[in-house]
Tab-separated table of C-alpha atoms in Angstrom:
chain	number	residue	atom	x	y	z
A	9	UNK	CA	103.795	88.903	85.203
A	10	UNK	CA	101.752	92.232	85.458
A	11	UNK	CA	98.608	90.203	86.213
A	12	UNK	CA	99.796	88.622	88.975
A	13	UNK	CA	100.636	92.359	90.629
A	14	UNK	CA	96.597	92.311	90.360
A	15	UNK	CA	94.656	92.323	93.471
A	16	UNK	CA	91.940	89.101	93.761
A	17	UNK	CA	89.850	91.678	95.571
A	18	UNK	CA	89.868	94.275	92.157
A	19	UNK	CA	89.445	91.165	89.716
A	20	UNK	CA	86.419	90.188	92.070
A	21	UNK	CA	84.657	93.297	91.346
A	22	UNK	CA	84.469	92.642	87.426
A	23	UNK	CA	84.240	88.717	86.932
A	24	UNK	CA	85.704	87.229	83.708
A	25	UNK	CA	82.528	84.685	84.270
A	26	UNK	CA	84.130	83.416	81.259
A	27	UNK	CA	86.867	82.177	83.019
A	28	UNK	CA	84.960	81.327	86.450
A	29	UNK	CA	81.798	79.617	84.830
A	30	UNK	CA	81.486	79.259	81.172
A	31	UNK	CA	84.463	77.445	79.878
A	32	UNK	CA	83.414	74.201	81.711
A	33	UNK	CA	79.962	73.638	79.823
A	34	UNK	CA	80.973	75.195	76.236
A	35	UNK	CA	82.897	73.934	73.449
A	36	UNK	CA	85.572	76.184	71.933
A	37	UNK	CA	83.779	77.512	69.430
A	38	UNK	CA	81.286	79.018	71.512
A	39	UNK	CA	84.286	79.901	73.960
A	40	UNK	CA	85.600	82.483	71.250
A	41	UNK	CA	82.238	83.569	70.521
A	42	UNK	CA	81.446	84.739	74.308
A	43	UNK	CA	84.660	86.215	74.774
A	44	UNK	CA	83.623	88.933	71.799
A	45	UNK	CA	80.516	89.281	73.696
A	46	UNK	CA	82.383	90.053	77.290
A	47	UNK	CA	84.638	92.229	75.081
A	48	UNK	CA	81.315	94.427	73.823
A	49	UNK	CA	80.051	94.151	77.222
A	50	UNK	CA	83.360	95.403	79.034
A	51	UNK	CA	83.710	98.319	76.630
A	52	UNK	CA	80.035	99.295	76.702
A	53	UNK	CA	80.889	99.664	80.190
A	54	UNK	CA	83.456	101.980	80.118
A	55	UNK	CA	81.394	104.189	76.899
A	56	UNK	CA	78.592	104.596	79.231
A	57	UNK	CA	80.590	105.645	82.303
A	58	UNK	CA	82.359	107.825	79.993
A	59	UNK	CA	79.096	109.472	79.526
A	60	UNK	CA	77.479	109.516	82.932
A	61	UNK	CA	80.716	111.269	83.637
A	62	UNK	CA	80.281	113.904	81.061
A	63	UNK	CA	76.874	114.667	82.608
A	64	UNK	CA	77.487	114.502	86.000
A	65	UNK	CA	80.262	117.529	84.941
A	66	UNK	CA	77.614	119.421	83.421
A	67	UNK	CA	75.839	119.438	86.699
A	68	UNK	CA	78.460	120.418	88.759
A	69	UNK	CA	78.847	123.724	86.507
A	70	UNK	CA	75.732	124.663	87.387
A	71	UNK	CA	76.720	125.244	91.250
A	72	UNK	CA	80.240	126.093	90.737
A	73	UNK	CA	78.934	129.159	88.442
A	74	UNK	CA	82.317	129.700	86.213
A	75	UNK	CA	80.519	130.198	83.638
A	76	UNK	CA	77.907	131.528	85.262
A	77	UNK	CA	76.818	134.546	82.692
A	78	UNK	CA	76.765	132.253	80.048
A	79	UNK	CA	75.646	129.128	81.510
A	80	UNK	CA	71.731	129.802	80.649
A	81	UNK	CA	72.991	130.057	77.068
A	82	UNK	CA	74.162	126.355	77.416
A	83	UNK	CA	70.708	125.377	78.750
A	84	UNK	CA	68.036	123.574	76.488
A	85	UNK	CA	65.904	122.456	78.917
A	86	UNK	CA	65.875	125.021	82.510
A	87	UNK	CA	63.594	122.194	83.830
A	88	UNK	CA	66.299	119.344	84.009
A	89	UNK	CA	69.570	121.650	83.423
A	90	UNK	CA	69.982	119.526	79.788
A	91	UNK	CA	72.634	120.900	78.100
A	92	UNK	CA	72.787	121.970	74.356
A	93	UNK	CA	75.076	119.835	73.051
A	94	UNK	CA	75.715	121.432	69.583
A	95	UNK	CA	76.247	124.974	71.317
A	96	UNK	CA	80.186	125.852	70.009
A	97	UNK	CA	81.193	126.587	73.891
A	98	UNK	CA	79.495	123.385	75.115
A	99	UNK	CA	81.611	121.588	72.425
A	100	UNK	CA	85.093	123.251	73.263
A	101	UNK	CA	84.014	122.281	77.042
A	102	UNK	CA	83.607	118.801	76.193
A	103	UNK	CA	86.977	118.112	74.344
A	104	UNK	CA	88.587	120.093	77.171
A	105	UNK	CA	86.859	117.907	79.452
A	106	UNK	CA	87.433	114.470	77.711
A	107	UNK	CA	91.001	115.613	76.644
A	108	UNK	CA	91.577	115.823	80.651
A	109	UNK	CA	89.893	113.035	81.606
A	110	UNK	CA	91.982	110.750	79.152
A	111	UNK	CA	95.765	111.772	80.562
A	112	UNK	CA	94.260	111.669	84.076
A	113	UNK	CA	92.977	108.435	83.611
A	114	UNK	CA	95.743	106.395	81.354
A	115	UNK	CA	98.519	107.227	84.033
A	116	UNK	CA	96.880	104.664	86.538
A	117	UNK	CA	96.599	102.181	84.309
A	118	UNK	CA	100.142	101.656	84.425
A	119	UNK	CA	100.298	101.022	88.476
A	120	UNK	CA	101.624	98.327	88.946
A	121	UNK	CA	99.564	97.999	92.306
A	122	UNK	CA	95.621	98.829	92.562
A	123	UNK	CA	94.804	98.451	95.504
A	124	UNK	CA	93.507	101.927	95.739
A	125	UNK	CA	90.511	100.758	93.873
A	126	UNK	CA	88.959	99.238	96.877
A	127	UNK	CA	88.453	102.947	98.442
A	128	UNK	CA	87.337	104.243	95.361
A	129	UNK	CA	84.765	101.628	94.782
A	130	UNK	CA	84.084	102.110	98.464
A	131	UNK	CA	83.190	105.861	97.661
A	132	UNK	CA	81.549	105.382	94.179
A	133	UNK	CA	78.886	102.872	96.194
A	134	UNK	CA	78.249	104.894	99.176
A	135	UNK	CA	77.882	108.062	96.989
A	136	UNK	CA	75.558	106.180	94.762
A	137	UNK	CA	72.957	104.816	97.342
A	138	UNK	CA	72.893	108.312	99.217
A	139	UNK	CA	72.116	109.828	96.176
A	140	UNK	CA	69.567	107.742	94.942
A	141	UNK	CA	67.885	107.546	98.301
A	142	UNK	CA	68.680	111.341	99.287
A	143	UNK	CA	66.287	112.179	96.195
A	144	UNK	CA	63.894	109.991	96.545
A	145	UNK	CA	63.123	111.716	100.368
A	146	UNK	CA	63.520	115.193	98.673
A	147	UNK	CA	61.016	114.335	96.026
A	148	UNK	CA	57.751	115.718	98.313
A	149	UNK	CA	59.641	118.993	98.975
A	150	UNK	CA	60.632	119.371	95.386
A	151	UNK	CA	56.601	119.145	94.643
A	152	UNK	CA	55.783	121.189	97.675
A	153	UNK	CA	58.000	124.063	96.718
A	154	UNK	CA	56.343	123.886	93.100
A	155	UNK	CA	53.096	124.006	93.860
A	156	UNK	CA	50.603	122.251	90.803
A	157	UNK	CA	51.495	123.295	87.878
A	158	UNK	CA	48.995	122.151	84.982
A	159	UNK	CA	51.877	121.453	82.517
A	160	UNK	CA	53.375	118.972	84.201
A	161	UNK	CA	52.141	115.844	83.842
A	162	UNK	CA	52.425	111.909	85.582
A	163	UNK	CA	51.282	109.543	83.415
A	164	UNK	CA	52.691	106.034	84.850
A	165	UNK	CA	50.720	103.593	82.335
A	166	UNK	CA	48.500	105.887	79.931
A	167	UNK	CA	50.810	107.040	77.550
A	168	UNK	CA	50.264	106.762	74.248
A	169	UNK	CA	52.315	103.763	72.791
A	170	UNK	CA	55.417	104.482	70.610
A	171	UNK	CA	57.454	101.971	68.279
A	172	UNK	CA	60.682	103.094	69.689
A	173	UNK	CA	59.389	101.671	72.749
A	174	UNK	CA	60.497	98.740	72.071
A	175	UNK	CA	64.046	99.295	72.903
A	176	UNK	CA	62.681	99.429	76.073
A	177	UNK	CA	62.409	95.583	76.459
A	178	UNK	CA	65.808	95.090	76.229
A	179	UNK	CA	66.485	98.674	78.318
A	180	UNK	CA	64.769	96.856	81.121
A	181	UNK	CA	66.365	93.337	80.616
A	182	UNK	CA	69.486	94.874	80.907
A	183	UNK	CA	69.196	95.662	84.208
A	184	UNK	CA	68.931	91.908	85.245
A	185	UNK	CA	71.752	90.279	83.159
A	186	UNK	CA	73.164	89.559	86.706
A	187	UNK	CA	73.080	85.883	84.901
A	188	UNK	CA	76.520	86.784	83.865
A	189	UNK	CA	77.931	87.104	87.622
A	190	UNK	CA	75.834	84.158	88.904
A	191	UNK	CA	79.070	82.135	87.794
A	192	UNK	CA	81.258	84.131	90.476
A	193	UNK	CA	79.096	82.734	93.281
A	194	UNK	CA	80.548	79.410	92.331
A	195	UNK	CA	83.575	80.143	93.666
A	196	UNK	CA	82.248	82.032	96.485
A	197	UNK	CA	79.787	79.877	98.369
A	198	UNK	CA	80.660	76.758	100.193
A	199	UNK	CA	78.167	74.745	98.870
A	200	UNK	CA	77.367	76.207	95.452
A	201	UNK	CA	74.676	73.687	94.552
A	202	UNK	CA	71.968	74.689	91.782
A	203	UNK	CA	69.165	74.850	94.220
A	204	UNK	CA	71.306	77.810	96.258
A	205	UNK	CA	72.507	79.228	92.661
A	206	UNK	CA	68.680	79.756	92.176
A	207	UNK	CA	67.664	80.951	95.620
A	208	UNK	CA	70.455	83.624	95.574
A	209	UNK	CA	69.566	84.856	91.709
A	210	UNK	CA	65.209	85.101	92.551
A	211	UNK	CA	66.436	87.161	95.410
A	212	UNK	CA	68.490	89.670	93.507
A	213	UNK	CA	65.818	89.935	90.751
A	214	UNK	CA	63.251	90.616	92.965
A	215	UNK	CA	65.260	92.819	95.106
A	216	UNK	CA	66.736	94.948	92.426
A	217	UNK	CA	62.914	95.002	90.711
A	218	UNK	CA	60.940	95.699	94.083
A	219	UNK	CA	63.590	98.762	94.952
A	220	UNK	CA	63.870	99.914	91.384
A	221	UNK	CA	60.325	100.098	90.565
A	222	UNK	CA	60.200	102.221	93.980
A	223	UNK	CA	62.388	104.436	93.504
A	224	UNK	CA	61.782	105.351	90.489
A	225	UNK	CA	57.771	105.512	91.195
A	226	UNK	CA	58.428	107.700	93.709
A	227	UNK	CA	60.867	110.477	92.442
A	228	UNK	CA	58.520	110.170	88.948
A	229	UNK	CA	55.263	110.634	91.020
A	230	UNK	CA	56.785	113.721	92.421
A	231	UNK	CA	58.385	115.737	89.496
A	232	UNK	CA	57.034	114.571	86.734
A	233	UNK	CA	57.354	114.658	83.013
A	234	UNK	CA	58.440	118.401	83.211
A	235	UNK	CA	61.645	118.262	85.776
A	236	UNK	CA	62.489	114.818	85.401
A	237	UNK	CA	65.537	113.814	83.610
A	238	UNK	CA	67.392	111.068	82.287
A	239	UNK	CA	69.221	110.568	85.433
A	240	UNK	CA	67.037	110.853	88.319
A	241	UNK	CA	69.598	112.412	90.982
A	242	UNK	CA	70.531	115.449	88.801
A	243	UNK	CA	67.289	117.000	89.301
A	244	UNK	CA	66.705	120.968	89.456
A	245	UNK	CA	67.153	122.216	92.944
A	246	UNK	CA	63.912	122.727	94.637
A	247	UNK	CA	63.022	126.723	95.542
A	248	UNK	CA	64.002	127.923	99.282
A	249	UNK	CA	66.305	124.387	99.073
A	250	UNK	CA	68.474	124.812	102.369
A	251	UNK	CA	72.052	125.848	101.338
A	252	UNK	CA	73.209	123.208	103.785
A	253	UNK	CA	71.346	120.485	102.020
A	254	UNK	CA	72.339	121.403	99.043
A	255	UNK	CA	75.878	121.834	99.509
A	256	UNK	CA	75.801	118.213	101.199
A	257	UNK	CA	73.940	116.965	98.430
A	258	UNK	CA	76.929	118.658	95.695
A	259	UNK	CA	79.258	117.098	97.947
A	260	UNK	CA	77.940	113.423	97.623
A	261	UNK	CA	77.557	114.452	93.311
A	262	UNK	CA	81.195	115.449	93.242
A	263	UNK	CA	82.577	111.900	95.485
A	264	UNK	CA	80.401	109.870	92.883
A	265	UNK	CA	81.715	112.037	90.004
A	266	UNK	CA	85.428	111.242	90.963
A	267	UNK	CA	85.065	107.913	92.083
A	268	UNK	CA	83.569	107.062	88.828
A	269	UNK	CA	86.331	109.003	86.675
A	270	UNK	CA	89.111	107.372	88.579
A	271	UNK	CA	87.026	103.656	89.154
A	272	UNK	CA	87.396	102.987	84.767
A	273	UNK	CA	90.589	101.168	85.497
A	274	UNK	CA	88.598	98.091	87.262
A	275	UNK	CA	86.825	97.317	84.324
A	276	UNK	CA	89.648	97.653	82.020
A	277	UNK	CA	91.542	95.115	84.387
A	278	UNK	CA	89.034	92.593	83.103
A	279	UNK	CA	89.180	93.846	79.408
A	280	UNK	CA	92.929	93.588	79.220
A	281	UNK	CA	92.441	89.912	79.985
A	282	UNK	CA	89.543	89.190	77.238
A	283	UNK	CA	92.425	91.479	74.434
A	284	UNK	CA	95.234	88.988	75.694
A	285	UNK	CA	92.933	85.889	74.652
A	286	UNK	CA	91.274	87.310	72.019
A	287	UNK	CA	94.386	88.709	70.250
A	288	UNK	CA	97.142	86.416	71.687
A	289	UNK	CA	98.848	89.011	73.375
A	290	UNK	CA	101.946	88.611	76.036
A	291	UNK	CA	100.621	89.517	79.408
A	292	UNK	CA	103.317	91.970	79.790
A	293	UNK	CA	103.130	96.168	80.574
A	294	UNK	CA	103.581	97.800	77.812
A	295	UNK	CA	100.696	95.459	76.082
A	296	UNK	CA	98.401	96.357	78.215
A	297	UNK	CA	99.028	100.195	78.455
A	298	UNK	CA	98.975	100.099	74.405
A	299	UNK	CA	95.124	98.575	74.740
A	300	UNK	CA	94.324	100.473	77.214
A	301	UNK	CA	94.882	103.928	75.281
A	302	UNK	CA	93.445	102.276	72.414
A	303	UNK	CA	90.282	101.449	74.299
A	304	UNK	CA	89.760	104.208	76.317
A	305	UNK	CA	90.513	106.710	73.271
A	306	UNK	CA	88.254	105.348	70.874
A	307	UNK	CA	85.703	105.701	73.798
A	308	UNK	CA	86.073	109.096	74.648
A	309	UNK	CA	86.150	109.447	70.957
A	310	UNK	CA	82.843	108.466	70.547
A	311	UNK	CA	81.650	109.941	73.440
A	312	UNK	CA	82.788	113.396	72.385
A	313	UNK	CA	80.733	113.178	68.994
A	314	UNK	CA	77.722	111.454	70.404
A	315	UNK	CA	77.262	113.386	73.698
A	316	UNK	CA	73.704	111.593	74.449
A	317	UNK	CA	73.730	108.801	76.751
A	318	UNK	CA	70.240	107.766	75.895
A	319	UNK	CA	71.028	107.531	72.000
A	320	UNK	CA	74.551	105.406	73.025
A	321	UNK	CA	72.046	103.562	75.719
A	322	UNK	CA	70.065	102.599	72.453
A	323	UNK	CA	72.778	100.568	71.096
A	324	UNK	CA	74.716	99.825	73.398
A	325	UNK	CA	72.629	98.359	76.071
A	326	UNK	CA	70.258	97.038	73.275
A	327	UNK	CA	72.895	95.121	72.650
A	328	UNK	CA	74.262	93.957	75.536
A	329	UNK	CA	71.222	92.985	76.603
A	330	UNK	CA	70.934	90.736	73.489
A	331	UNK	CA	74.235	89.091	74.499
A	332	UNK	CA	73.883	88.792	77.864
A	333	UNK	CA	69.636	88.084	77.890
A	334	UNK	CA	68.998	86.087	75.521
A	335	UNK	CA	71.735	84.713	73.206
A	336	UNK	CA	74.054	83.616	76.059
A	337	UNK	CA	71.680	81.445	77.431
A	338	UNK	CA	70.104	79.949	74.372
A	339	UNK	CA	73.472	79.486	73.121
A	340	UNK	CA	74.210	77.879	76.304
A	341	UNK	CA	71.212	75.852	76.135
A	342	UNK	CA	72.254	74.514	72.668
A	343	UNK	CA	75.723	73.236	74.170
A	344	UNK	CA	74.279	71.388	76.824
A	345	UNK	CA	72.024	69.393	74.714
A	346	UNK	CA	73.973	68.800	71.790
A	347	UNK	CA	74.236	65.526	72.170
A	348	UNK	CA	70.086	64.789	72.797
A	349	UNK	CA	68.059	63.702	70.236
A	350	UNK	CA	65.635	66.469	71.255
A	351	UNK	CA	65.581	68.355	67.819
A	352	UNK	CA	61.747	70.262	68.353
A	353	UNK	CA	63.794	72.031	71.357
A	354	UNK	CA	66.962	73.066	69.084
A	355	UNK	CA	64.428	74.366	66.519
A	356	UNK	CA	62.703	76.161	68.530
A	357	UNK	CA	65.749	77.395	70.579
A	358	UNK	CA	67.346	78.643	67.097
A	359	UNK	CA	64.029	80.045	65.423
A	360	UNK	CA	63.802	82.444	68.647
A	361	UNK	CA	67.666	83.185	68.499
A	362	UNK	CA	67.239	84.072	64.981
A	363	UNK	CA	64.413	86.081	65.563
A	364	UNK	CA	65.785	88.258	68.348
A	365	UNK	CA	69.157	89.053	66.647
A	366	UNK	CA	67.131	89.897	63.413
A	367	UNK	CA	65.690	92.493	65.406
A	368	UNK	CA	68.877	93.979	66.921
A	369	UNK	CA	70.384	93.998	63.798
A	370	UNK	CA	67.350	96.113	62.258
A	371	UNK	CA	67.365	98.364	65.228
A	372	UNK	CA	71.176	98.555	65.256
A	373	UNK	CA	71.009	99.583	61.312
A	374	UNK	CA	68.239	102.240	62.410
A	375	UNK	CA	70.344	103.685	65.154
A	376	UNK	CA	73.554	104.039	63.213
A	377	UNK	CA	71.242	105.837	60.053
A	378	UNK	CA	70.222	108.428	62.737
A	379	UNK	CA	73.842	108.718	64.259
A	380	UNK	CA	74.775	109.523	60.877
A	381	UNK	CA	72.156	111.818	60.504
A	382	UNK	CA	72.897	113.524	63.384
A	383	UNK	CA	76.988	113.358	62.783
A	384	UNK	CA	76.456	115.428	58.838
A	385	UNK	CA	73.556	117.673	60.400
A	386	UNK	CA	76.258	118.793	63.219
């Protein structure tokens, strides 16, 4: 069977917490229900790496200087090197780029042995933490070398409220849906006992919040609403930047740029399981390299008309979060006290699921209007 020519070490990096956790409180209805959400989850996943591919790309042009006569044309914002997406040589660039990056990347689906994930994982992590931390100590220079300017502006809780903010709730939620992977410990620790099942999960929440809130803070606090942009380590290079630092720094862009490109395949690992249960399917080659094009093609498909990771974000991680946040566990909730005569809890449980879903569902209708307004306007 293919999936036994799997690694235990490559499956551990994406738990089906389905399989691991979930299936020993829930009935099968709620069973098939979860494994659509895993399914949304899982290819969310791979949409949004898509994307942060796409832009780490862009930022690599910038220093390889190809295009170098045009490349200003390309710009919309000089501040944080945004790209115009709409410009025609930005959009033959990007179906040359996803064209490539969909034969490079359907090839090693079809190894039959991954264990060269492991490095590449390896790579995309310690890329990832020198990067964030690498800019977060080059945020004072960056300010240094600017100097004040009066248009730029750090505003950290006096802005002036906005509806779409919103979104943000679930933007934020998003980040700890490490609920989901809480099942894996299970099977990890000795002793998994409730009490250590909640030690380890305050830890990580307060971990990932304490070093999130400071990095961002800081690399905010330093460039401000004028040079910061939407992912914090592709920031304009500072003025008299060393070329050794900076060529370091480009170095540590590109490993996280290919480790990422080439790293897809772990997550589909776990998606090819959820299509074989969803669907039925034999767990045989050719299935999976069949679902695996299908997947990945209707993702770069979607990337390649909707370029903007922050519109995607808005419904894809609005939704995810939804899933993962807050209908998961009230759903989960509901199983486990079925049986109880405790019927102000279940009405209360399913007033607040209906409630939050309502409002996905009107701010999933909203974002698709303005995708389509944006798809005939192009």
């Amino acid at each position: 069977m293919f999936s036994k020519l799997t690694p235990s070490l490559v499956l551990r990096l994406t738990p089906n917490w389905l399989n691991i956790g979930l299936e020993r409180l829930i009935n099968q209805r709620y069973s098939q229900l979860f494994q659509y959400f895993l399914f949304f989850d899982l290819y969310s996943t791979i949409l949004m790496d898509v994307l942060v591919c796409w832009n780490f790309f862009q930022y690599l042009l910038f220093f390889v200087k190809i295009f170098y006569t045009q490349f200003y044309q390309w710009i919309r914002n000089p501040n944080t090197l945004e790209f115009d997406e709409s410009h025609p040589n930005v959009v033959q660039l990007r179906f040359f780029f996803f064209l490539g990056f969909f034969l490079i990347n359907i090839p090693l689906f079809s190894r039959s042995r991954l264990f060269f994930f492991k490095y590449i994982n390896l790579g995309f992590l310690l890329s990832f933490f020198v990067l964030i931390f690498w800019t977060m100590i080059e945020a004072p220079l960056f300010y240094s070398s600017r100097g004040a300017d009066p248009d730029n502006t750090v505003e950290f809780f006096f802005k002036p409220f906005k509806f779409e903010w919103i979104d943000l709730i679930f933007f934020l939620s998003s980040n700890f849906t490490c609920q989901i992977y809480l099942f894996s410990f299970m099977s990890a620790l000795n002793n998994p006992t409730v009490r250590r099942l909640k030690k380890i999960s305050r830890i990580s929440l307060f971990s990932v919040f304490f070093i999130t809130c400071l990095i961002g803070g800081v690399i905010y606090g330093f460039l401000g609403d004028k040079y910061t942009p939407v992912f914090l380590s592709l920031r304009k290079p500072y003025p008299q930047e060393p070329a050794i630092l900076q060529n370091t720094f480009i170095l540590f862009i590109f490993i996280f740029f290919i480790s990422l490109s080439l790293g897809i395949g772990v997550v589909m690992i776990s998606l090819k399981d959820v299509l074989r249960k969803i669907f039925h399917l034999e767990d045989t080659k050719a299935h999976y390299l069949l679902h695996s094009t299908a997947v990945m093609g209707s993702a770069i498909l979607i990337a390649f008309y909707f370029p903007s990771i922050v519109e995607v974000g808005k419904v894809t991680v609005v939704l995810v979060s939804a899933f993962n946040c807050y209908t998961t566990p009230i759903l989960l909730k509901l199983s486990l006290i079925r049986t109880q005569k405790c019927w102000q809890t279940k009405t209360a449980l399913v007033f607040l699921l209906v409630v939050i879903n309502t409002f996905v569902l009107t701010s999933l209708g909203t974002r698709i209007y303005e995708f389509v307004q944006i798809f005939y306007d192009s």
